[in-house]
PDB file of C-alpha atoms and ligand atoms in Angstrom:
ATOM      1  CA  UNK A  25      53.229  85.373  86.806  1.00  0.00           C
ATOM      2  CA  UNK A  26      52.678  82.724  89.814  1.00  0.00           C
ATOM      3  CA  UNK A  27      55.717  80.827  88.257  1.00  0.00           C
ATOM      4  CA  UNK A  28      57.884  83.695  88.105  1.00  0.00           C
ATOM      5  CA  UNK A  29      57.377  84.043  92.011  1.00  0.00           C
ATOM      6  CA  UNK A  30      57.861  80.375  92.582  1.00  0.00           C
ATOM      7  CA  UNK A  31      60.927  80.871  90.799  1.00  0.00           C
ATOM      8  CA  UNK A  32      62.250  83.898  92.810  1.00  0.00           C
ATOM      9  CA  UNK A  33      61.185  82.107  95.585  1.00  0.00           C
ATOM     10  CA  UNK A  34      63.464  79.187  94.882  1.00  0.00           C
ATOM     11  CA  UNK A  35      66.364  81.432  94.115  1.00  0.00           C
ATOM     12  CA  UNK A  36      66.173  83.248  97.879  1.00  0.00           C
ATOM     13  CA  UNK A  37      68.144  80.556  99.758  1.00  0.00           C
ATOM     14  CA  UNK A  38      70.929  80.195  96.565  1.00  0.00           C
ATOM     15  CA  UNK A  39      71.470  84.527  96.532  1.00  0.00           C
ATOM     16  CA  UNK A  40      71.455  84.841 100.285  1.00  0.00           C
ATOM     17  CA  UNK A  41      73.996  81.825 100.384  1.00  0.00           C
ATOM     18  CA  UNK A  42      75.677  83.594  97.697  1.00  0.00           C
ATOM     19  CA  UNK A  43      75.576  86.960  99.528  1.00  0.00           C
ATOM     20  CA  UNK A  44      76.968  85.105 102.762  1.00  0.00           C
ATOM     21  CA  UNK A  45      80.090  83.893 100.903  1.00  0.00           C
ATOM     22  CA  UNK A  46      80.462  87.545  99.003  1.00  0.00           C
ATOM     23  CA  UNK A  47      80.261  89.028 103.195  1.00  0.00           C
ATOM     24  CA  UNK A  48      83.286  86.053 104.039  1.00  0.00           C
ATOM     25  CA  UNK A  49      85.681  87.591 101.316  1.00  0.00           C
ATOM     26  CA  UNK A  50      84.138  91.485 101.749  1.00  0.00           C
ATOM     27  CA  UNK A  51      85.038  91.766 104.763  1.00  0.00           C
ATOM     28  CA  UNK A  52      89.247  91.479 105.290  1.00  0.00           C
ATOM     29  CA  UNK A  53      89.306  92.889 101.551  1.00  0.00           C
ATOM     30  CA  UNK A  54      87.084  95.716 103.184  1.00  0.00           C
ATOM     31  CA  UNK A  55      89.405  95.939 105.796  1.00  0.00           C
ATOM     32  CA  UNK A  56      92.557  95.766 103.606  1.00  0.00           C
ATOM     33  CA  UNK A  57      91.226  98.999 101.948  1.00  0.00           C
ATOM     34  CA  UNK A  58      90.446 101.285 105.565  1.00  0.00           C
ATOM     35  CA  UNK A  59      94.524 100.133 106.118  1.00  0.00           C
ATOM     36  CA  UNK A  60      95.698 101.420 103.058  1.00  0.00           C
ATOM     37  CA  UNK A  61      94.416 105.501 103.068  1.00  0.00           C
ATOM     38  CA  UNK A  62      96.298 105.119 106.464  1.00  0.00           C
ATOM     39  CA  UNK A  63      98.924 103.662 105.508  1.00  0.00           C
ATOM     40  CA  UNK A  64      98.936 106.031 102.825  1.00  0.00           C
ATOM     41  CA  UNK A  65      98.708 109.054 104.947  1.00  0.00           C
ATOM     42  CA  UNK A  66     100.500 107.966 107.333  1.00  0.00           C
ATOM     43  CA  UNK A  67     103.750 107.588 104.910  1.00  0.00           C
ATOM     44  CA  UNK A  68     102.880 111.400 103.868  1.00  0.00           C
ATOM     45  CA  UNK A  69     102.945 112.749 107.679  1.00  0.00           C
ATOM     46  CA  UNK A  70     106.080 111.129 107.575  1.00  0.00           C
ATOM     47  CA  UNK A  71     107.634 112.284 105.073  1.00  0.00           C
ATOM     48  CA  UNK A  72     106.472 115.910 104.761  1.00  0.00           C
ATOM     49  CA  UNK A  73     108.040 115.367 108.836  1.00  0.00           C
ATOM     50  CA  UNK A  74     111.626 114.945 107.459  1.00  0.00           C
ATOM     51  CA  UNK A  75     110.956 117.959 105.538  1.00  0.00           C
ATOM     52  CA  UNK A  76     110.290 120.386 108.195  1.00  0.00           C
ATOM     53  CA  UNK A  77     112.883 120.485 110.565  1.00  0.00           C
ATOM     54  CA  UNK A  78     115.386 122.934 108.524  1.00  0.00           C
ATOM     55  CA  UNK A  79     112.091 125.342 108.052  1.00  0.00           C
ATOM     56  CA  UNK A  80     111.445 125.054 111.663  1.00  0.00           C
ATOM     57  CA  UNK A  81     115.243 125.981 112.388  1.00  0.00           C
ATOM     58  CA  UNK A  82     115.025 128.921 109.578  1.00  0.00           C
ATOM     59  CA  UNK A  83     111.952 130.661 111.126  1.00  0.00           C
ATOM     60  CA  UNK A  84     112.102 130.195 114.825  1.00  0.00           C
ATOM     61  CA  UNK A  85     113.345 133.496 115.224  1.00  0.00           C
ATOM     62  CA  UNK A  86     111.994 135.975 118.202  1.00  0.00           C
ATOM     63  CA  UNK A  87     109.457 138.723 116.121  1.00  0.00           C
ATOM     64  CA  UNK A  88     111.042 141.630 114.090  1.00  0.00           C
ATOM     65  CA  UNK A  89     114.505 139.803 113.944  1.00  0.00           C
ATOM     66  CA  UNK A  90     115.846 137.863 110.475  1.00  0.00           C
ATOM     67  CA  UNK A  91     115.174 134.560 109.497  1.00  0.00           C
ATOM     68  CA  UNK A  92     118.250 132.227 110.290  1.00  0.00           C
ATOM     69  CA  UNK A  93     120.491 131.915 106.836  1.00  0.00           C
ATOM     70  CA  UNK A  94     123.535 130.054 109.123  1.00  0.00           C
ATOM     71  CA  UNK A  95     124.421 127.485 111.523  1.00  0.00           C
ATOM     72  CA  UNK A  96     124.754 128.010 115.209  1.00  0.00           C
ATOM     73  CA  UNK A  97     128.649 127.800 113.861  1.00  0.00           C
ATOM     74  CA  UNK A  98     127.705 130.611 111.184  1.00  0.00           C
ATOM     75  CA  UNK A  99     128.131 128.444 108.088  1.00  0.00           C
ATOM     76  CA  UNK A 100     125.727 129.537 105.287  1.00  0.00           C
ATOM     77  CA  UNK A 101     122.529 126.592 105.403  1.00  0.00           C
ATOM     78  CA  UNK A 102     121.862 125.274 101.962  1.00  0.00           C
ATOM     79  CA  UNK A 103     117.974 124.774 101.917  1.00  0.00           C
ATOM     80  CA  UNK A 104     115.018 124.916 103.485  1.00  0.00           C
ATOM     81  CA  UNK A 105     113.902 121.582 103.062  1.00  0.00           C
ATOM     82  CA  UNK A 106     115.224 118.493 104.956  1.00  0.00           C
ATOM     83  CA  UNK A 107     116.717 118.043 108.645  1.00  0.00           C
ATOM     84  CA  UNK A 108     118.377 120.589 110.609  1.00  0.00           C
ATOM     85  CA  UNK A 109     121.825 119.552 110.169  1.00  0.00           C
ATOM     86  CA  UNK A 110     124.995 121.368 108.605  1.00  0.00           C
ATOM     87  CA  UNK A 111     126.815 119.776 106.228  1.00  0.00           C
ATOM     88  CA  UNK A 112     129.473 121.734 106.563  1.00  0.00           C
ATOM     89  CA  UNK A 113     129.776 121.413 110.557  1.00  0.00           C
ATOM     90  CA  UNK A 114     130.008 117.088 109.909  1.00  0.00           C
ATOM     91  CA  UNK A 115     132.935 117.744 108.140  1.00  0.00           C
ATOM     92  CA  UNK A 116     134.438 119.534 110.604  1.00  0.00           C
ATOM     93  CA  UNK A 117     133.681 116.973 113.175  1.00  0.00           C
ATOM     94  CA  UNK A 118     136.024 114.210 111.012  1.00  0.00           C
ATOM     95  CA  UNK A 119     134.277 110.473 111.520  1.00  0.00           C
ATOM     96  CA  UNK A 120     130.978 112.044 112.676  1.00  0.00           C
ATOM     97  CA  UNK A 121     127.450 112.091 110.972  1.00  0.00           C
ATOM     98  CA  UNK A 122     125.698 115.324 110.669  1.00  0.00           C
ATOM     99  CA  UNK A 123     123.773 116.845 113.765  1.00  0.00           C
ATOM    100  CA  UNK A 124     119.926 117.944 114.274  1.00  0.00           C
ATOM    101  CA  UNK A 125     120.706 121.698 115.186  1.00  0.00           C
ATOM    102  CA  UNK A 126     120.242 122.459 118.987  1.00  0.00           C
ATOM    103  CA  UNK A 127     116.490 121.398 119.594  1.00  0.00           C
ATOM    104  CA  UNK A 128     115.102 120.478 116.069  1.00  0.00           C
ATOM    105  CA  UNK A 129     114.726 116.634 116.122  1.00  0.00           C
ATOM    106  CA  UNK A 130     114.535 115.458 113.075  1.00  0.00           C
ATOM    107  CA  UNK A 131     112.908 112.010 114.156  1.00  0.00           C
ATOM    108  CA  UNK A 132     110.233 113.663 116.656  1.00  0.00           C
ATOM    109  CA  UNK A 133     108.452 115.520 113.566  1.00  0.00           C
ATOM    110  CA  UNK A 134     108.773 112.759 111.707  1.00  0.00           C
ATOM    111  CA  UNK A 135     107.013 110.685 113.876  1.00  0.00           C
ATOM    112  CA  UNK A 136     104.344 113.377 114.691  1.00  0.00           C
ATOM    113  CA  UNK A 137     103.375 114.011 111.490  1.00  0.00           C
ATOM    114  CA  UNK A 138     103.094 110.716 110.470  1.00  0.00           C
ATOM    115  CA  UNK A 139     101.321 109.407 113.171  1.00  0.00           C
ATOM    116  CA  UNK A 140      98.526 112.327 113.195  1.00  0.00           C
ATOM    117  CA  UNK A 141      98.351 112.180 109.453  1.00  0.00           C
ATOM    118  CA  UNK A 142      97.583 108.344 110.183  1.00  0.00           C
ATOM    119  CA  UNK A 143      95.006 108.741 112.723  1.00  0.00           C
ATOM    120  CA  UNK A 144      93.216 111.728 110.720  1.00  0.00           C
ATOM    121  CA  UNK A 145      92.972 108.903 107.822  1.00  0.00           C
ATOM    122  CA  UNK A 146      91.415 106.661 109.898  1.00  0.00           C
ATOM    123  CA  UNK A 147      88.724 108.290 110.318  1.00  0.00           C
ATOM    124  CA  UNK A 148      85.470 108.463 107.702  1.00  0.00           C
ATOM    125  CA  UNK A 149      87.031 109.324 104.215  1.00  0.00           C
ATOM    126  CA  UNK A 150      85.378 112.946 104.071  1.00  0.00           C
ATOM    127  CA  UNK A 151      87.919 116.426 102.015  1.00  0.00           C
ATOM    128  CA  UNK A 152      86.951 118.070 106.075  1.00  0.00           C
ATOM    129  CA  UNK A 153      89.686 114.877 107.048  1.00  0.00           C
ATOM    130  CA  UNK A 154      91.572 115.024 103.489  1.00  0.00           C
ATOM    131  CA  UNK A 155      92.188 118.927 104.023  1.00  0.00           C
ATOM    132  CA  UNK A 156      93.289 118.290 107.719  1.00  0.00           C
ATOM    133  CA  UNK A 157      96.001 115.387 106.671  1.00  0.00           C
ATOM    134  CA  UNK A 158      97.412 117.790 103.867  1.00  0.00           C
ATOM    135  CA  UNK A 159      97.734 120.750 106.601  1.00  0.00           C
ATOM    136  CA  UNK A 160      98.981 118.568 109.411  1.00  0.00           C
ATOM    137  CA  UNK A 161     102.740 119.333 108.453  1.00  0.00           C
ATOM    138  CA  UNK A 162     102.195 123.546 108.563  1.00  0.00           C
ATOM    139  CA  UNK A 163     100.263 123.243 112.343  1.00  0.00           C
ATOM    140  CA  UNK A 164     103.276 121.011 113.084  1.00  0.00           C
ATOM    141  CA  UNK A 165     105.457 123.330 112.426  1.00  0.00           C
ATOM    142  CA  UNK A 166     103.844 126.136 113.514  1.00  0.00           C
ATOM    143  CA  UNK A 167     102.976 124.523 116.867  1.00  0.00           C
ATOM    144  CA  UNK A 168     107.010 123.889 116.905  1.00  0.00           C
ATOM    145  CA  UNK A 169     107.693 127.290 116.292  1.00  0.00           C
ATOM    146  CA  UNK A 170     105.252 129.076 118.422  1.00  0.00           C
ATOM    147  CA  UNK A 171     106.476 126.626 121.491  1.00  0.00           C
ATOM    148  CA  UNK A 172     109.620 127.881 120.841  1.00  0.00           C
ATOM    149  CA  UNK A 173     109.920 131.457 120.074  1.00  0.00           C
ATOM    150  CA  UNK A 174     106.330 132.347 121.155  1.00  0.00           C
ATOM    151  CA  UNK A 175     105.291 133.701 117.567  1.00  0.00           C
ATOM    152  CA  UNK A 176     103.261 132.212 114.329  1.00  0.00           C
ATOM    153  CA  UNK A 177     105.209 133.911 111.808  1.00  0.00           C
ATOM    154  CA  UNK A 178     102.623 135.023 108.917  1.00  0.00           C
ATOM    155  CA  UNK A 179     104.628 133.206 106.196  1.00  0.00           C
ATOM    156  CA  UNK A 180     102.650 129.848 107.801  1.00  0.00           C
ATOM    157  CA  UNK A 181      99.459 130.849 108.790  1.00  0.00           C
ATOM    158  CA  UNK A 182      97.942 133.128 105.935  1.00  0.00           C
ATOM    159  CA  UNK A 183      99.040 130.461 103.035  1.00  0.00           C
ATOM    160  CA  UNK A 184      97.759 127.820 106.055  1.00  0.00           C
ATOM    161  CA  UNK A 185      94.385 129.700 105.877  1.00  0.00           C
ATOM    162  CA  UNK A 186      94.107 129.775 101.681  1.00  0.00           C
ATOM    163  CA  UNK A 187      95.169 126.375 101.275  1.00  0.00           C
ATOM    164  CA  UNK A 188      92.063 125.020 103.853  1.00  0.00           C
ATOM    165  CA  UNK A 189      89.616 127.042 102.042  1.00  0.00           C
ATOM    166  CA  UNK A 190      90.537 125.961  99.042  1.00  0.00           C
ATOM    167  CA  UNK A 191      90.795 122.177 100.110  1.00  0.00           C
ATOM    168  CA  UNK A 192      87.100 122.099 101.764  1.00  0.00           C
ATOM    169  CA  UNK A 193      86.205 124.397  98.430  1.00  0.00           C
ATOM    170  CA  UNK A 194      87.223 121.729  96.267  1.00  0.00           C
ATOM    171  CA  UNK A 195      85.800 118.647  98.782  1.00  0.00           C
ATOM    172  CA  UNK A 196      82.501 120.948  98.037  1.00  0.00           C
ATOM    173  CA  UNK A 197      82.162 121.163  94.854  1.00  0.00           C
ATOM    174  CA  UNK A 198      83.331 117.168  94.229  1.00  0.00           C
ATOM    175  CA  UNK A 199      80.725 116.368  96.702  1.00  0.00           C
ATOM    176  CA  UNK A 200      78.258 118.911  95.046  1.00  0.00           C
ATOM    177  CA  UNK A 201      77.270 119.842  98.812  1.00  0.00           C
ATOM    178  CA  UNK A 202      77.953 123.403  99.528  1.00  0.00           C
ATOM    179  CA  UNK A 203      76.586 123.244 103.347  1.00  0.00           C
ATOM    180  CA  UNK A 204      79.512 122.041 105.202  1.00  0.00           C
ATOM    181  CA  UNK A 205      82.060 124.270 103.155  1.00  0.00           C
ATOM    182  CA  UNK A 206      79.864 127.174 103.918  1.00  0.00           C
ATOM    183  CA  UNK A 207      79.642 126.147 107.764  1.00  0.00           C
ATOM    184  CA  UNK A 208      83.380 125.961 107.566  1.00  0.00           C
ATOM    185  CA  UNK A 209      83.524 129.382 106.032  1.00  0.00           C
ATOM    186  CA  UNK A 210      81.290 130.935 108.744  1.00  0.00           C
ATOM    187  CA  UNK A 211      82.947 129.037 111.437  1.00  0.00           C
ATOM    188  CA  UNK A 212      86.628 130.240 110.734  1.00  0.00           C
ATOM    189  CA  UNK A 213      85.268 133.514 111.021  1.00  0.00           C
ATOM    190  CA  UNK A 214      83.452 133.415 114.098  1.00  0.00           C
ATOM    191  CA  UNK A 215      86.259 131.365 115.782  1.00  0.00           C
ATOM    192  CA  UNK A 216      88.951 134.356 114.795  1.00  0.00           C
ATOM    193  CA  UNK A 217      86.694 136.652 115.653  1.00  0.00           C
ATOM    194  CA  UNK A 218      86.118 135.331 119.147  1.00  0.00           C
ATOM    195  CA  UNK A 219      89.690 135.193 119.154  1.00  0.00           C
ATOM    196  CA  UNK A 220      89.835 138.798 117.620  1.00  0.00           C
ATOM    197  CA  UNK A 221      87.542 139.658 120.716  1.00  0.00           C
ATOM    198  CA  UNK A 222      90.030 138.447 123.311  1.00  0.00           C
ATOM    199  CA  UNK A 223      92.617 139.992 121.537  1.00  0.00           C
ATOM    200  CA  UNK A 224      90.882 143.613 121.810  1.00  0.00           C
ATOM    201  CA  UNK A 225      90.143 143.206 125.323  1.00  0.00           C
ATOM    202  CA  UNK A 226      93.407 141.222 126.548  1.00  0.00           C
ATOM    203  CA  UNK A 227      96.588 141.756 123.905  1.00  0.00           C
ATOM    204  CA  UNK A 228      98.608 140.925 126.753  1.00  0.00           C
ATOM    205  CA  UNK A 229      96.873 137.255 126.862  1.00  0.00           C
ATOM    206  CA  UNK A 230      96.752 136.243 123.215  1.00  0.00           C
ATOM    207  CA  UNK A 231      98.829 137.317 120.663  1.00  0.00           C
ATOM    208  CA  UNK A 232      97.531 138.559 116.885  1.00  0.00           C
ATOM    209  CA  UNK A 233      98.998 135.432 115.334  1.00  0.00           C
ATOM    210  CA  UNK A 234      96.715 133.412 117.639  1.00  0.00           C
ATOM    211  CA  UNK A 235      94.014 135.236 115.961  1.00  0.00           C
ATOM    212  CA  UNK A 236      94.963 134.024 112.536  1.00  0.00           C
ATOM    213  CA  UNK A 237      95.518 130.498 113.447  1.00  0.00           C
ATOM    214  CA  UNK A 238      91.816 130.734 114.497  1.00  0.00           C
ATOM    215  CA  UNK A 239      91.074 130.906 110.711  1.00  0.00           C
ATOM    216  CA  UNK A 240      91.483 127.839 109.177  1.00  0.00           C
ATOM    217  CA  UNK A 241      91.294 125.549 112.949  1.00  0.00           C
ATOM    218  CA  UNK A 242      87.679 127.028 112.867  1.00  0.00           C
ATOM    219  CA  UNK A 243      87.179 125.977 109.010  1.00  0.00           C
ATOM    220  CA  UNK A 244      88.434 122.589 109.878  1.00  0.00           C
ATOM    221  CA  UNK A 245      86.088 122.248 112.865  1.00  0.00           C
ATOM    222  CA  UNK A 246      83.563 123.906 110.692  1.00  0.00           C
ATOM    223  CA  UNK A 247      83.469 121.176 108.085  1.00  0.00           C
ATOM    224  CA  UNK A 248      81.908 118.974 110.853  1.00  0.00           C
ATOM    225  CA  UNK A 249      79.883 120.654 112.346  1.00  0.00           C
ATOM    226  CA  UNK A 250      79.316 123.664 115.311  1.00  0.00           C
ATOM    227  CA  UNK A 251      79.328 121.047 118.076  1.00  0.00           C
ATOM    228  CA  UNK A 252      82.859 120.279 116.704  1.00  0.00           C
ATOM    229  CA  UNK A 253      84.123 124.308 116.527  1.00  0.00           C
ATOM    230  CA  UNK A 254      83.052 124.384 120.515  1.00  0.00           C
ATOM    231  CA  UNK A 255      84.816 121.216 121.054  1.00  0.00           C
ATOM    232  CA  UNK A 256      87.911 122.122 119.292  1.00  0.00           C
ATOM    233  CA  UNK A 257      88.227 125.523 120.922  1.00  0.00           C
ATOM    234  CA  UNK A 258      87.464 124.714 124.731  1.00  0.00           C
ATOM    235  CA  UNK A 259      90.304 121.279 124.408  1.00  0.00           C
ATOM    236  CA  UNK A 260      92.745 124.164 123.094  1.00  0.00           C
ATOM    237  CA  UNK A 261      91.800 126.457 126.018  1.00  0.00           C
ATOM    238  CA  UNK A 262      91.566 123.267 128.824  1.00  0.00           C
ATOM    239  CA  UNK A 263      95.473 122.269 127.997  1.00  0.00           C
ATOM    240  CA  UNK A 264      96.667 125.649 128.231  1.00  0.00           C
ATOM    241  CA  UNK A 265      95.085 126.370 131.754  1.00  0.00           C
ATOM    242  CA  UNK A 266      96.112 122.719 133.032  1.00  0.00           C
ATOM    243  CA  UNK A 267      99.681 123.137 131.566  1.00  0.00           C
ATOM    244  CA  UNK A 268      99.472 126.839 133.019  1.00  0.00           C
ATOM    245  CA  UNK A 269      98.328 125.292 136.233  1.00  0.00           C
ATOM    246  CA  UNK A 270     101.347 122.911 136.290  1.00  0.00           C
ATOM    247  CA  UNK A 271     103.797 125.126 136.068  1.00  0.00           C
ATOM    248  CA  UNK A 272     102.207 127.307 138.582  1.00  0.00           C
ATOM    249  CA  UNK A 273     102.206 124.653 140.721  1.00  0.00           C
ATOM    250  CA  UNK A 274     105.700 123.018 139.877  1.00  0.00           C
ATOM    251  CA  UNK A 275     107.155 126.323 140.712  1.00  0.00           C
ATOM    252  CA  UNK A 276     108.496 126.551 137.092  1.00  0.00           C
ATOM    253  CA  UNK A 277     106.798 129.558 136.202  1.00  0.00           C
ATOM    254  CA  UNK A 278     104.998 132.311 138.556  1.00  0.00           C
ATOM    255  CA  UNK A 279     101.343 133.648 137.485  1.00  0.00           C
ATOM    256  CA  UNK A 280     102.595 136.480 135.466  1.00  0.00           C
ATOM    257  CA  UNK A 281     104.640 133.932 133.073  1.00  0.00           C
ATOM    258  CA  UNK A 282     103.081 133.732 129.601  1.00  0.00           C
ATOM    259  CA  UNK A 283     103.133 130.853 127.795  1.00  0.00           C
ATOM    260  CA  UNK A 284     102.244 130.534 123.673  1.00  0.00           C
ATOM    261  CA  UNK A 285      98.995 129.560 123.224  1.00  0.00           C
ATOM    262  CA  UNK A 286      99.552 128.611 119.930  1.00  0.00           C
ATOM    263  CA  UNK A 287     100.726 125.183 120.279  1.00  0.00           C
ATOM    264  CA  UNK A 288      97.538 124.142 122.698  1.00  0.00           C
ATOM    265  CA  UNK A 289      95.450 125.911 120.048  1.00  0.00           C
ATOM    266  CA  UNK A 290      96.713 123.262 117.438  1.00  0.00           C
ATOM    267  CA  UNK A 291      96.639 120.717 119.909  1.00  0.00           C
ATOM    268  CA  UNK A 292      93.362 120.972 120.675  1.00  0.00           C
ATOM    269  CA  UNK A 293      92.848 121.458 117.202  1.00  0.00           C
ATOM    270  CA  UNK A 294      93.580 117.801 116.675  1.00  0.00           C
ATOM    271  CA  UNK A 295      91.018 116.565 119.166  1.00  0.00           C
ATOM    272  CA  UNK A 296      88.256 118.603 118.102  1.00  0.00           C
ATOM    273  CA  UNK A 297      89.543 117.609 113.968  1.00  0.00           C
ATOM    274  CA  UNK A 298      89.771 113.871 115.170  1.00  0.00           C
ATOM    275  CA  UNK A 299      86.378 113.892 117.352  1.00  0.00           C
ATOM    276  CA  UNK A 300      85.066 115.566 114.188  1.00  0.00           C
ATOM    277  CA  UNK A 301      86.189 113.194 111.968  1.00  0.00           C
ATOM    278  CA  UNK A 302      85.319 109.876 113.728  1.00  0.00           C
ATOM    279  CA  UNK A 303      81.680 110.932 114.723  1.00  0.00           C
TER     280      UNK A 303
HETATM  281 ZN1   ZN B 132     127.698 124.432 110.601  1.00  0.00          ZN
END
């Protein structure tokens, strides 16, 4: 036995010599594998981007009228997928490419998407940061289309709501830890209740679709934690009332002008998702 620690003894210098050279290649190969989920990601925000304009054209409609099925020139659209451009208008316009329609810039969701998708992968690899990358296009576009007609059409937010429960559902049961998936449960239902609350009290403030985007922000804030559900909630609430205030204050709107809330919701989303997700 006294040999066999002499031995080990011996061996100490060689392994941690060994274990030095193992850190010297470990670490840009470690490094090399953080860049590609956000690469990864990143390419995915990106792409589902490119997708969403023509949606976002389709459903920004004001409440209770039609989903757009034409142009601004009234030529019949072909899908819902893709940018916001008629084909049919380009060849019309002889020598000219195809168009965004009025507003819907192709290039700006592609570049939001990607780069949120990007920075949510950055973050610890956890399905709270998974689920939030694979719903970044939908809050997107819903942010797009609440900042433009004032509404979160229903089409977006209940399916927005399934898919995150299902998402931190499955991140549970891989992870065989039911706790945060349960928090996330509880906290999407205390956030659109709060929201609920307000709603009750002040319809004229919020609107009911604010109530369901409350759902699944509050599950993604959840899966972190309740410090994270406060924090996501009050940065929503703190860009509203400072862009409110700037308006007031530019003279751009008067104090009676309502402004969708939606789009600082989501906004705010992303801080508290992010701050969530790095901690
Ligand atoms: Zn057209």
């Amino acid at each position: 036995m006294p040999q066999h620690h002499a031995d080990s003894g011996a061996l100490i210098p060689l392994i941690t010599a060994g274990q030095t050279l193992v850190n010297k290649i470990d670490a840009p190969y470690a490094r090399a594998m953080h860049i590609v989920p956000v690469l990864v990601a990143a390419v995915y925000g990106a792409v589902a981007g490119l997708l969403l304009p023509s949606a976002a054209y389709r459903l920004a409609v004001p409440a209770g009228q039609p989903r757009r099925t034409t142009c601004p020139e009234k030529h019949v659209l072909a899908g819902w997928r893709g940018p916001a451009r008629c084909r049919s208008c380009a060849a019309h316009a002889t020598g000219r490419r195809a168009r965004d329609a009025p507003g819907v810039r192709t290039a700006a969701f592609a570049v939001t998407t990607g780069v949120l998708c990007g920075a949510l992968a950055a973050a610890a690899p956890s399905a709270g940061a998974v689920a939030a990358v694979a719903v970044t296009p939908v809050l997107v576009l819903l942010g797009w289309i609440d900042h433009v007609v004032h509404r979160l059409p229903d089409v977006l937010t209940l399916p927005l709501a399934a898919a995150v429960a299902v998402l931190l559902g499955a991140g549970a049961a891989v992870s065989h830890n039911l706790g945060p998936f349960t928090r996330a449960l509880l906290a999407g239902l205390v956030l659109s209740g709060a929201y609920f609350l307000i709603f009750l009290i002040n319809p004229s403030g919020i609107g009911f679709g604010d109530v369901k985007l409350a759902l699944p922000l509050g599950m993604l804030f959840g899966w972190h934690g309740w410090l994270f559900v406060a924090l996501g909630a009050f940065a929503g609430q703190l860009l509203a009332a400072l862009y409110g205030t700037v308006l007031v204050l530019s003279r751009h709107a008067g104090r009676s002008t309502r402004i969708a809330l939606g789009p600082f919701m989501i906004t705010g989303g992303f801080v508290g998702i992010l701050l969530g997700s790095w901690a």
